PDB file of C-alpha atoms in Angstrom:
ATOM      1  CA  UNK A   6      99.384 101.445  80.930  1.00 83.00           C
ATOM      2  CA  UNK A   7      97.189 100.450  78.197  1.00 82.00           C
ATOM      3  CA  UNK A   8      94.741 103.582  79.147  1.00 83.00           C
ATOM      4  CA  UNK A   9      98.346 106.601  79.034  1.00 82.00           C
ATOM      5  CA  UNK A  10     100.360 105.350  76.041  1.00 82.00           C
ATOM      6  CA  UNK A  11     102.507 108.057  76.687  1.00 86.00           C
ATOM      7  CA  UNK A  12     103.195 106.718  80.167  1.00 86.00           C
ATOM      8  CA  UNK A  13     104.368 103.474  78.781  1.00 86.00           C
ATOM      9  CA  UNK A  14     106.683 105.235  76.337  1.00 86.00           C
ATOM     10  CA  UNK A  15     107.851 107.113  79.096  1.00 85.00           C
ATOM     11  CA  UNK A  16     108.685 104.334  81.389  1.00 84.00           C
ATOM     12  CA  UNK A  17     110.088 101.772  78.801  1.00 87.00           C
ATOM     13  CA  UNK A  18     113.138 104.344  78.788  1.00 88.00           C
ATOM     14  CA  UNK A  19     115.078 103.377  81.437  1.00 89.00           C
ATOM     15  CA  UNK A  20     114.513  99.057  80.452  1.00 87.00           C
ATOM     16  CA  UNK A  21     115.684 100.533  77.319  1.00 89.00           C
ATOM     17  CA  UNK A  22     119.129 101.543  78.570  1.00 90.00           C
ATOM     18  CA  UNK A  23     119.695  98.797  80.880  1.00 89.00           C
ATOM     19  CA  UNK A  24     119.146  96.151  78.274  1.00 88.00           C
ATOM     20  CA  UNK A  25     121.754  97.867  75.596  1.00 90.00           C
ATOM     21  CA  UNK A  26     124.120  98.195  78.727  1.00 91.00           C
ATOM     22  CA  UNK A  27     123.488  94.526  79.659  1.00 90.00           C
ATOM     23  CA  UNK A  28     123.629  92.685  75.921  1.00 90.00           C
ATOM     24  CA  UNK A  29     126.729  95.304  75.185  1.00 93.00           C
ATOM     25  CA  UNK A  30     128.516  93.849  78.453  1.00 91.00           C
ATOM     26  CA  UNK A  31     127.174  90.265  77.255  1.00 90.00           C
ATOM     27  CA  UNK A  32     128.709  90.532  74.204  1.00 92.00           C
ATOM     28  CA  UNK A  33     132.333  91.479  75.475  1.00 92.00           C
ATOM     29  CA  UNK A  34     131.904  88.483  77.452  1.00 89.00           C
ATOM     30  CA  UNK A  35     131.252  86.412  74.751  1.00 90.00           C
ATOM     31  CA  UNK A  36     134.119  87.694  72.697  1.00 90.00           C
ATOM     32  CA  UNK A  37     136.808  87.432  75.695  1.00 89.00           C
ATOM     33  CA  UNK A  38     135.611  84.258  77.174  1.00 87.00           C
ATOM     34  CA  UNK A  39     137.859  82.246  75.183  1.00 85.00           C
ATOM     35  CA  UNK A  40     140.735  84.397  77.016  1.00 86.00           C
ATOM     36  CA  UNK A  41     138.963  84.511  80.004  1.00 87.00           C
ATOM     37  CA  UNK A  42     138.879  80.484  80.106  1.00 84.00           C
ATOM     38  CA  UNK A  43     142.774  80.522  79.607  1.00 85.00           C
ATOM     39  CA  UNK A  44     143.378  83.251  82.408  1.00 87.00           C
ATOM     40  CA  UNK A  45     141.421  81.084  84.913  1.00 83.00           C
ATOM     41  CA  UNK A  46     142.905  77.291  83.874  1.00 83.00           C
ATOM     42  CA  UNK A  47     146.740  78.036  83.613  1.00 84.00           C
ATOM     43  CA  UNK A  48     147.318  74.167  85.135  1.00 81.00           C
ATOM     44  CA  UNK A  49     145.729  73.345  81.838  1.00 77.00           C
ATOM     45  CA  UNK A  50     148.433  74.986  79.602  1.00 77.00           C
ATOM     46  CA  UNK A  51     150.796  71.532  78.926  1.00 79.00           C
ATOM     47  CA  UNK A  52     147.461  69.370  78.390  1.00 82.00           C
ATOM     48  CA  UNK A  53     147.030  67.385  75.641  1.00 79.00           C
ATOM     49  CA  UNK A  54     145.082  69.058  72.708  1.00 78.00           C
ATOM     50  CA  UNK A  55     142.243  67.706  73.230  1.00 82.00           C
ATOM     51  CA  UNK A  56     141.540  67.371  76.789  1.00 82.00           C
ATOM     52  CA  UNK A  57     142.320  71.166  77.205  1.00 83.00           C
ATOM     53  CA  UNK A  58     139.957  72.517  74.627  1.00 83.00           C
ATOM     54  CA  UNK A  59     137.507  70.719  76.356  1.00 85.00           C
ATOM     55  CA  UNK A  60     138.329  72.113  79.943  1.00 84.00           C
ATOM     56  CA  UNK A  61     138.487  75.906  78.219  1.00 84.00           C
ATOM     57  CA  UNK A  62     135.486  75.385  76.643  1.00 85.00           C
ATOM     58  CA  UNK A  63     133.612  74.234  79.441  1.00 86.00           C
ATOM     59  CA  UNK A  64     134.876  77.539  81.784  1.00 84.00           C
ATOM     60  CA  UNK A  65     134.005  79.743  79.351  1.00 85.00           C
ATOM     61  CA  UNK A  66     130.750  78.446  78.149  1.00 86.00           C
ATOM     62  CA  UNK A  67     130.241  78.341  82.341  1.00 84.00           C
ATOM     63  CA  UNK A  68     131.500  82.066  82.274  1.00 84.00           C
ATOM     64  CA  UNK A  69     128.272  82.794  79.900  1.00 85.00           C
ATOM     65  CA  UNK A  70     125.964  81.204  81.407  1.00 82.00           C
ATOM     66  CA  UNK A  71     126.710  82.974  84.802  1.00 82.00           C
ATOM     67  CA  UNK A  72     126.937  85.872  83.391  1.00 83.00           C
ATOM     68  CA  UNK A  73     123.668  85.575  81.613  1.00 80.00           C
ATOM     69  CA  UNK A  74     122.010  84.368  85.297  1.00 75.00           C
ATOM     70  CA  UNK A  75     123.401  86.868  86.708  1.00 78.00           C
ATOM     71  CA  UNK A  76     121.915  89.858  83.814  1.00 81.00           C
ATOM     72  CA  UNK A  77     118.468  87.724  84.781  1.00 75.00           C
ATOM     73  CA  UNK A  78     118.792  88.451  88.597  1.00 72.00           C
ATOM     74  CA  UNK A  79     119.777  92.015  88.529  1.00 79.00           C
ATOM     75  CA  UNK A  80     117.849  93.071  85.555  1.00 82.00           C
ATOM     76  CA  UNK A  81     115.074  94.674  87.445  1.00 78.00           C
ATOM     77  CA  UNK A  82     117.379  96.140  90.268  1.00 77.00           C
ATOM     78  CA  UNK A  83     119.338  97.759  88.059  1.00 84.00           C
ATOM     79  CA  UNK A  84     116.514  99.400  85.884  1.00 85.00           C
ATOM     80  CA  UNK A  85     114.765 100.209  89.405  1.00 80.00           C
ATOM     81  CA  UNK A  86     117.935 102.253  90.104  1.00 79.00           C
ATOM     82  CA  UNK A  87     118.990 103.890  86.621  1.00 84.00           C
ATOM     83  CA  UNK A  88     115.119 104.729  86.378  1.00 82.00           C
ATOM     84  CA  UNK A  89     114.680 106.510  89.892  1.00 78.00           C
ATOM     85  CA  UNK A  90     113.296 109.497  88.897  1.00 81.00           C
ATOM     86  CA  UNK A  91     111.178 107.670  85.608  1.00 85.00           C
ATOM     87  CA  UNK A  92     109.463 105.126  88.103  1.00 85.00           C
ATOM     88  CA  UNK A  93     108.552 108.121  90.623  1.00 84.00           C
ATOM     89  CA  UNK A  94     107.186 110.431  88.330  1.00 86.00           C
ATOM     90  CA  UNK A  95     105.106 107.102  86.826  1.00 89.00           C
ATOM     91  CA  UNK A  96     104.155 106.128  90.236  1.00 87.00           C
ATOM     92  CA  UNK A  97     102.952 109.608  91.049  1.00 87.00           C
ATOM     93  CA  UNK A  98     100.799 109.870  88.243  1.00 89.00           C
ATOM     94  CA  UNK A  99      99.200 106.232  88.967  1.00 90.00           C
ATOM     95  CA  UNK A 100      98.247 107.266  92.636  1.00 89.00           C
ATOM     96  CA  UNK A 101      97.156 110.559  90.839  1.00 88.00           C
ATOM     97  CA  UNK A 102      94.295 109.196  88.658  1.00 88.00           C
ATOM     98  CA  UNK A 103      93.374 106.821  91.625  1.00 84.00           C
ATOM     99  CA  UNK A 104      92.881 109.840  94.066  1.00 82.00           C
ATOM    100  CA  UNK A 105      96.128 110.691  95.272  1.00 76.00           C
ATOM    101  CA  UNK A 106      98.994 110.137  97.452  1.00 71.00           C
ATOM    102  CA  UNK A 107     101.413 110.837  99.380  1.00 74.00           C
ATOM    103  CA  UNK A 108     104.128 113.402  98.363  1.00 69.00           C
ATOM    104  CA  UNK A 109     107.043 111.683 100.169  1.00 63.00           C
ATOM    105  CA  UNK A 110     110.196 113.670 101.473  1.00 62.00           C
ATOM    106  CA  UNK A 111     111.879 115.858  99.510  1.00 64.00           C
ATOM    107  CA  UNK A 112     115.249 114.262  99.369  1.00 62.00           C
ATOM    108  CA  UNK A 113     117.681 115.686  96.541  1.00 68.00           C
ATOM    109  CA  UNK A 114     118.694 113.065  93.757  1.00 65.00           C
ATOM    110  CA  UNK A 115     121.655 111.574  94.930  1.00 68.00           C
ATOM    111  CA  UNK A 116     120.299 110.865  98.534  1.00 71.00           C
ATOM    112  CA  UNK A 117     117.304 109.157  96.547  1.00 69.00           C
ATOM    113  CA  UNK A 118     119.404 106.940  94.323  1.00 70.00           C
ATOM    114  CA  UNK A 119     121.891 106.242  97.279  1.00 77.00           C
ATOM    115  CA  UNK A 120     118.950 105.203  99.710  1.00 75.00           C
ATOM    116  CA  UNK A 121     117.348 102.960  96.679  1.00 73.00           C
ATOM    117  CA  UNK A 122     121.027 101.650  95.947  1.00 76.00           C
ATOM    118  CA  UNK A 123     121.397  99.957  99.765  1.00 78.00           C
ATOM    119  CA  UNK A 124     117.537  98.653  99.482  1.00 78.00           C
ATOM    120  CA  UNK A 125     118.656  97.133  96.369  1.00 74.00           C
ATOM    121  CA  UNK A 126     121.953  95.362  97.410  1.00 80.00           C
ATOM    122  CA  UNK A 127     120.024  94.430 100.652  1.00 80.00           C
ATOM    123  CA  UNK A 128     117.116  92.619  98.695  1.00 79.00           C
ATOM    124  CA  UNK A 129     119.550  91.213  96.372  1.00 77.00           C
ATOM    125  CA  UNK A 130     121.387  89.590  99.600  1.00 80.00           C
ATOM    126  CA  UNK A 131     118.982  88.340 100.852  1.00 83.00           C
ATOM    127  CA  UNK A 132     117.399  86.624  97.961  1.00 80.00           C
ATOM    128  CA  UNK A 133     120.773  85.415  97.068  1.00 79.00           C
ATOM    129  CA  UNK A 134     120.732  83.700 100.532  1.00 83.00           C
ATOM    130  CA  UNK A 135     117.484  81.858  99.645  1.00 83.00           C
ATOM    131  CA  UNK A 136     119.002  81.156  95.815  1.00 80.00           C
ATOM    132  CA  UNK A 137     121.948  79.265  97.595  1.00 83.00           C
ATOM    133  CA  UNK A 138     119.634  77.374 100.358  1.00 85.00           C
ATOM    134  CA  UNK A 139     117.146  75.982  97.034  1.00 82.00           C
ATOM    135  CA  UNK A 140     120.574  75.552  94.704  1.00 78.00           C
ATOM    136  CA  UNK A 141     121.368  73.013  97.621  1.00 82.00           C
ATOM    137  CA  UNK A 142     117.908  71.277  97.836  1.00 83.00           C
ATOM    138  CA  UNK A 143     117.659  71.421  93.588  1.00 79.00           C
ATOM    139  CA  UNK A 144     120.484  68.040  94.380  1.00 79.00           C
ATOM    140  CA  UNK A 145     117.520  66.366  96.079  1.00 83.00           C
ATOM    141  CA  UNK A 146     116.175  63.599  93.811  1.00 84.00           C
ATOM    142  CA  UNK A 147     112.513  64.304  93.221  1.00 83.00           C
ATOM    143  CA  UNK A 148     111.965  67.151  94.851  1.00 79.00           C
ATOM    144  CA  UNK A 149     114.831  68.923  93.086  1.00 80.00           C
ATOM    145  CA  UNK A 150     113.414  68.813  89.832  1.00 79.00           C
ATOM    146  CA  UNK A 151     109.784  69.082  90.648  1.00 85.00           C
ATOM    147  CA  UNK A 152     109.046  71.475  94.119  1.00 89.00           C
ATOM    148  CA  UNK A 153     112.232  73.562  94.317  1.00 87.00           C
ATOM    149  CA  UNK A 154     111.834  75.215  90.902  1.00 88.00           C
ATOM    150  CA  UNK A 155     108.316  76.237  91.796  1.00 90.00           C
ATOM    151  CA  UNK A 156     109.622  77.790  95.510  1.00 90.00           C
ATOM    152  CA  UNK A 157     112.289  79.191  93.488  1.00 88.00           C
ATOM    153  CA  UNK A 158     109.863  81.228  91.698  1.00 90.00           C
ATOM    154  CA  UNK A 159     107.571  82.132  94.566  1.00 92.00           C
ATOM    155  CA  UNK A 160     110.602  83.444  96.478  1.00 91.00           C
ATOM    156  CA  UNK A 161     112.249  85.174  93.564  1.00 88.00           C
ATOM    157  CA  UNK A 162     108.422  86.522  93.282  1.00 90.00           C
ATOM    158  CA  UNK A 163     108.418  87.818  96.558  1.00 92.00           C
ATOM    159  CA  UNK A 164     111.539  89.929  96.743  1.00 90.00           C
ATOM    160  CA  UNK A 165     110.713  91.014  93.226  1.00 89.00           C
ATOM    161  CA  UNK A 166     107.212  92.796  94.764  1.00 92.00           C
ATOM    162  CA  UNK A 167     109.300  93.940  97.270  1.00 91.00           C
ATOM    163  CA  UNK A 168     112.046  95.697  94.574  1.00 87.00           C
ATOM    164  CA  UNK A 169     108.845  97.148  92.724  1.00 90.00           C
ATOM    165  CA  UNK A 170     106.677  98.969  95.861  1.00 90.00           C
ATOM    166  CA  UNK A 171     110.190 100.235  96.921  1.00 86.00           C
ATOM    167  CA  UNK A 172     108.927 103.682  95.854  1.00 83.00           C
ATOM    168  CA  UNK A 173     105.663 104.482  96.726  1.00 88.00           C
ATOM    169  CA  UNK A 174     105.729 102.312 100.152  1.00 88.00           C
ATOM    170  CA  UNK A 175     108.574 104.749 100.861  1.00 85.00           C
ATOM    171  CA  UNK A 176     106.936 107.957 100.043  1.00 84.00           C
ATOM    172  CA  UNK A 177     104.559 105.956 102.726  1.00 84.00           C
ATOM    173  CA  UNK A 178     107.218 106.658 105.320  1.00 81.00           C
ATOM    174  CA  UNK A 179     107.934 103.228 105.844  1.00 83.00           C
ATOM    175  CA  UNK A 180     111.956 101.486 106.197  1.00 83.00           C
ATOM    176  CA  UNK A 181     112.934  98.331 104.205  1.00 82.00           C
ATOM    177  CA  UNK A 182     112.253  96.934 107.183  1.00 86.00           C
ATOM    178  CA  UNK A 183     108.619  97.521 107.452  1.00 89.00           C
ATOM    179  CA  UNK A 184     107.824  97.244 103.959  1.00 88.00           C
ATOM    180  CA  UNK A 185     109.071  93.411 104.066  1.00 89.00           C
ATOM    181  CA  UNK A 186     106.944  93.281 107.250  1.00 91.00           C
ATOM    182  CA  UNK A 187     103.874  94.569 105.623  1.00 91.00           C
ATOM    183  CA  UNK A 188     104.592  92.252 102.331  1.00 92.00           C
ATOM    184  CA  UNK A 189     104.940  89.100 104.541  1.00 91.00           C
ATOM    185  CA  UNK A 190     101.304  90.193 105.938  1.00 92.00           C
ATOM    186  CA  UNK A 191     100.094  90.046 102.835  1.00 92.00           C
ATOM    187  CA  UNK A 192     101.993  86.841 101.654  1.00 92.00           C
ATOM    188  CA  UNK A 193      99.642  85.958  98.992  1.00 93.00           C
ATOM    189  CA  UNK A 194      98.929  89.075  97.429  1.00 94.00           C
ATOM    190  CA  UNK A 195     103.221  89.600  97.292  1.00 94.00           C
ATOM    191  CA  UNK A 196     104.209  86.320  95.709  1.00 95.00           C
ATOM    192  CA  UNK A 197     101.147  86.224  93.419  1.00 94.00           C
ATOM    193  CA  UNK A 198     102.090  89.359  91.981  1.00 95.00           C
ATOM    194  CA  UNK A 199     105.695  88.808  91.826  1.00 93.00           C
ATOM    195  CA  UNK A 200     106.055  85.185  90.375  1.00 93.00           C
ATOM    196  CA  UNK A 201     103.652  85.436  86.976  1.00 92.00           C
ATOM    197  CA  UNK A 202     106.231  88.978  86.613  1.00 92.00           C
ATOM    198  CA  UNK A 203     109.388  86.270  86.941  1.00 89.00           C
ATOM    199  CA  UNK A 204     107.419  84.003  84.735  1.00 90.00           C
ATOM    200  CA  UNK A 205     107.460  87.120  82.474  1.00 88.00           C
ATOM    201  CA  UNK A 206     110.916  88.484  83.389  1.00 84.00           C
ATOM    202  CA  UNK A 207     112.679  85.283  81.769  1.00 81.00           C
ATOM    203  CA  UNK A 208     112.301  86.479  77.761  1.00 80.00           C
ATOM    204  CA  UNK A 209     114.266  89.890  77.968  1.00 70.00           C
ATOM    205  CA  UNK A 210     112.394  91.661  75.446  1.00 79.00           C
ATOM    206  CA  UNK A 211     109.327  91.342  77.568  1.00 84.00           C
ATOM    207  CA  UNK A 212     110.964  92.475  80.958  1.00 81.00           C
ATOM    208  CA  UNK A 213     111.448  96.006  78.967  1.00 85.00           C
ATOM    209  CA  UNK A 214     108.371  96.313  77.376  1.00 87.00           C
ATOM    210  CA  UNK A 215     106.501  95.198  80.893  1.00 88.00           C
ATOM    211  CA  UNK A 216     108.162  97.251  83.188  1.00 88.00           C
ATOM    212  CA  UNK A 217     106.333 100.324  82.976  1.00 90.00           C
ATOM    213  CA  UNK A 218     103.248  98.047  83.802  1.00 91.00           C
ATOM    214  CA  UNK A 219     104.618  96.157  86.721  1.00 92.00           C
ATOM    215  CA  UNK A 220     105.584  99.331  88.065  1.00 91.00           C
ATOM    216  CA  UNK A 221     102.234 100.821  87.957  1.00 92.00           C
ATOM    217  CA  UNK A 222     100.770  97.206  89.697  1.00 94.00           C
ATOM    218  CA  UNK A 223     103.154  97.829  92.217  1.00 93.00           C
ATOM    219  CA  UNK A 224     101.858 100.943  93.389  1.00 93.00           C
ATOM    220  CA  UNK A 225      98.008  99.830  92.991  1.00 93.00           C
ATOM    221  CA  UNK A 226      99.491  97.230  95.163  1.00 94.00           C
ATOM    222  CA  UNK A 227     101.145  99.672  97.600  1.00 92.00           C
ATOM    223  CA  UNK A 228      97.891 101.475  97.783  1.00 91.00           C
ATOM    224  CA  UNK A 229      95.956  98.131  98.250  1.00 90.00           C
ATOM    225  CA  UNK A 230      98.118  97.171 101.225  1.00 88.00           C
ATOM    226  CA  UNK A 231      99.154 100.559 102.527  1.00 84.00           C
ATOM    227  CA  UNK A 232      95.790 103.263 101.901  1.00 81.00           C
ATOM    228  CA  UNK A 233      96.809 107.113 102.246  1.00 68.00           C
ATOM    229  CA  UNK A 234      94.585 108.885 104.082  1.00 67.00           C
ATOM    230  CA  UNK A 235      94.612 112.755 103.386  1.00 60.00           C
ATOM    231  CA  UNK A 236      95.032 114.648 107.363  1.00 55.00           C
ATOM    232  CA  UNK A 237      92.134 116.187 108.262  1.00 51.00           C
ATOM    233  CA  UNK A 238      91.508 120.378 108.000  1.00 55.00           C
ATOM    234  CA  UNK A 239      90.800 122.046 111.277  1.00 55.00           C
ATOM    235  CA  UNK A 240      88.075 123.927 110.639  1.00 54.00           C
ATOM    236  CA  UNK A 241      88.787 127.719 111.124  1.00 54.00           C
ATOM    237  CA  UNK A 242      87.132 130.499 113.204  1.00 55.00           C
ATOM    238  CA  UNK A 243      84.563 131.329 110.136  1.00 55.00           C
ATOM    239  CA  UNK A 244      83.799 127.582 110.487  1.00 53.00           C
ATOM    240  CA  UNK A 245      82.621 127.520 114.125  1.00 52.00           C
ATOM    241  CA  UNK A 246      79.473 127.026 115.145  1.00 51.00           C
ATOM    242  CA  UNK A 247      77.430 129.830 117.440  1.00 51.00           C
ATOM    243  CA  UNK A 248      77.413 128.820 120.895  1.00 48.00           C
ATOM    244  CA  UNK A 249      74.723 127.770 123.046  1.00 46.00           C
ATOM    245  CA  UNK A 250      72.271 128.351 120.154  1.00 46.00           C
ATOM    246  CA  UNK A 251      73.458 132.535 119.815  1.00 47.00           C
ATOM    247  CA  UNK A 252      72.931 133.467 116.214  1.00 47.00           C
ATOM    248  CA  UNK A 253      75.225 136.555 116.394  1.00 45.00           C
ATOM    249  CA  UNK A 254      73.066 138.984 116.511  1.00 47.00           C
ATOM    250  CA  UNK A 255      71.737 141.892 118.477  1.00 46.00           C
ATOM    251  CA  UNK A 256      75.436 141.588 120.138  1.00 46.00           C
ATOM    252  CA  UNK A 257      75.026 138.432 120.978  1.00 48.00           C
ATOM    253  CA  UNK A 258      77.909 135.372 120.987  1.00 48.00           C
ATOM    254  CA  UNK A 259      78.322 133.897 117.478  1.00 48.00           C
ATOM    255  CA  UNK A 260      79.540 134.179 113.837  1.00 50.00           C
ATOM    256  CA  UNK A 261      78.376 137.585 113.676  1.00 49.00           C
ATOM    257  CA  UNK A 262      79.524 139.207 116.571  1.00 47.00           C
ATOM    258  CA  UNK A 263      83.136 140.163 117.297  1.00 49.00           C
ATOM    259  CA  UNK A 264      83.199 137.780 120.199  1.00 45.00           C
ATOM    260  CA  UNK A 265      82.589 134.541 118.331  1.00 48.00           C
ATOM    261  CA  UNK A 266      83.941 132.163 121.161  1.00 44.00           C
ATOM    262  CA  UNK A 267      82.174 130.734 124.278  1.00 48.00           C
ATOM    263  CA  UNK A 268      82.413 133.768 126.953  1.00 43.00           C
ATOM    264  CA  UNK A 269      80.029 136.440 127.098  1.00 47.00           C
ATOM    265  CA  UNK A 270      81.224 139.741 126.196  1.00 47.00           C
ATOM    266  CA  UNK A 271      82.540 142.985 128.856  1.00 50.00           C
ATOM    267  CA  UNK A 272      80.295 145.223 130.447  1.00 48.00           C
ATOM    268  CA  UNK A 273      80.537 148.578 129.738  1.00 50.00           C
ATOM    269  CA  UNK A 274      80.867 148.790 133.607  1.00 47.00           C
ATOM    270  CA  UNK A 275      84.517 147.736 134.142  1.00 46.00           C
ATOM    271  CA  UNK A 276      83.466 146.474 137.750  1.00 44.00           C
ATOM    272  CA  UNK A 277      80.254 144.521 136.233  1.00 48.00           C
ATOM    273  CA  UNK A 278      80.733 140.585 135.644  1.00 49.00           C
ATOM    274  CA  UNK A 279      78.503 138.625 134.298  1.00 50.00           C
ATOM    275  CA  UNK A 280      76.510 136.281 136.413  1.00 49.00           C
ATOM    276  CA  UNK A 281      76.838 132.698 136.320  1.00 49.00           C
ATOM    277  CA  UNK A 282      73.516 131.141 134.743  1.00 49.00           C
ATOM    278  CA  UNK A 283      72.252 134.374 133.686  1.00 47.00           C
ATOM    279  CA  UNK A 284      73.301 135.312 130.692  1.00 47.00           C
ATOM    280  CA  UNK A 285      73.756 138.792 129.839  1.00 46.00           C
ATOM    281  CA  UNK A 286      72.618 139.731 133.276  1.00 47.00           C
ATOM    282  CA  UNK A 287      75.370 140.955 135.660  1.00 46.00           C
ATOM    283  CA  UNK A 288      75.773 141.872 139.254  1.00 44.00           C
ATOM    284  CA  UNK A 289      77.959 144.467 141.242  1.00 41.00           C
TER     285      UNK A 289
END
């Protein structure tokens, strides 16, 4: 990215419009959460003064915070999805420069952003289902505080390299299913390049201007893990080789002659075939 400026400009776009989107819907929630608070703690309505302020303000500062966790988690999903046809062109042009790939199906639009919508929410299920096993385990004394937030990371890694080669491991040919296969063969390679973009991810400002890069890493990655091979030309008739060392000429088998393929050609005499093991020579 630091090599096509224009290609960074070009993919900070769609970051762009998920982060206005995101702190607009943040800052509703900020506004409302007093009301919101009040809406979900009616039992608290004939408390004391004091005791109830402190109930509302806990559910609504609660109400923040999971709303800004859950911003953080579906960031990059959500700017994967709004940026479809961004990220593919960007994609397109990284496998360009490194000798090509491959052109993928030609699917119209929607079908693309309805097929990248159910890898999404499939991803984001199942890394929710590790988020509530290590939420559990982050009670452990210890280990808790200390080896849970670093799996934490490596997982969220993971599943975030799987979000980012979405595209070009598809144009690949290969299901959700196969591309996690593939990833979990290459373990290392996945979560290393997923968890320093996490480490990134958590100041917003740098998940926009970054995702253009991580997008092109992903598909260096994609290439890394899944090489396209361009499908072999069958050579055409010009191509072929005489036969049997015949140059073509003086009517003989070969480039040159109208009969470039391995048979010899008719006799004049309709009734006149040629004779096996003597070539050109026939018999009656």
């Amino acid at each position: 990215m630091a090599r096509h400026g224009r290609w960074w400009g070009f993919g900070l776009i769609p970051a762009l419009i998920t982060l206005v989107g995101y702190v607009a819907a943040m800052a509703v929630l900020i506004v409302y959460a007093g009301d919101l608070a009040s809406w979900a703690t009616p039992f608290a309505d004939d408390w004391a003064e004091p005791w109830r302020d402190i109930v509302r303000v806990t559910v609504g500062a609660a109400a923040v915070g999971m709303g800004g966790l859950l911003a953080m988690l579906t960031f990059t999903a959500v700017t994967l999805l709004i940026g479809e046809p961004f990220y593919e062109s960007l994609s397109a042009k990284v496998e360009e420069t490194e000798g090509g790939g491959p052109q993928g199906p030609d699917l119209p639009l929607w079908r693309e952003l309805w097929i990248a919508a159910k890898d999404s929410l499939a991803v984001l299920l199942r890394a929710a289902g590790f988020g509530i096993v290590l939420f559990l385990c982050g009670f452990i004394p210890v280990v808790g505080q200390t080896v849970v937030p670093v799996v934490g990371v490596c997982v969220s890694g993971f599943f975030l390299t799987v979000e980012l080669t979405g595209t070009p491991l598809q144009k690949r040919g290969l299901a959700q299913k196969e591309r996690l296969r593939l990833l979990r063969s290459r373990t290392g390679l996945a979560v290393g390049f997923g968890a320093g973009l996490v480490l990134l991810f958590l100041i917003p400002v740098l998940t926009v201007l970054a995702m253009p890069g991580a997008v092109a890493g992903a598909t260096l990655l994609a290439r890394e893990i899944a090489p396209h091979e361009e499908p072999a030309e069958e050579p055409s008739d010009d191509d072929r080789s005489p036969v049997d060392g015949q140059d073509g000429q003086d009517g003989q088998n070969g480039p040159g002659s109208p009969y470039p393929y391995p048979y010899q050609q008719p006799s004049a005499n309709p009734y006149q075939q040629p004779h096996p093991g003597e070539a050109g020579q026939g018999w009656q």
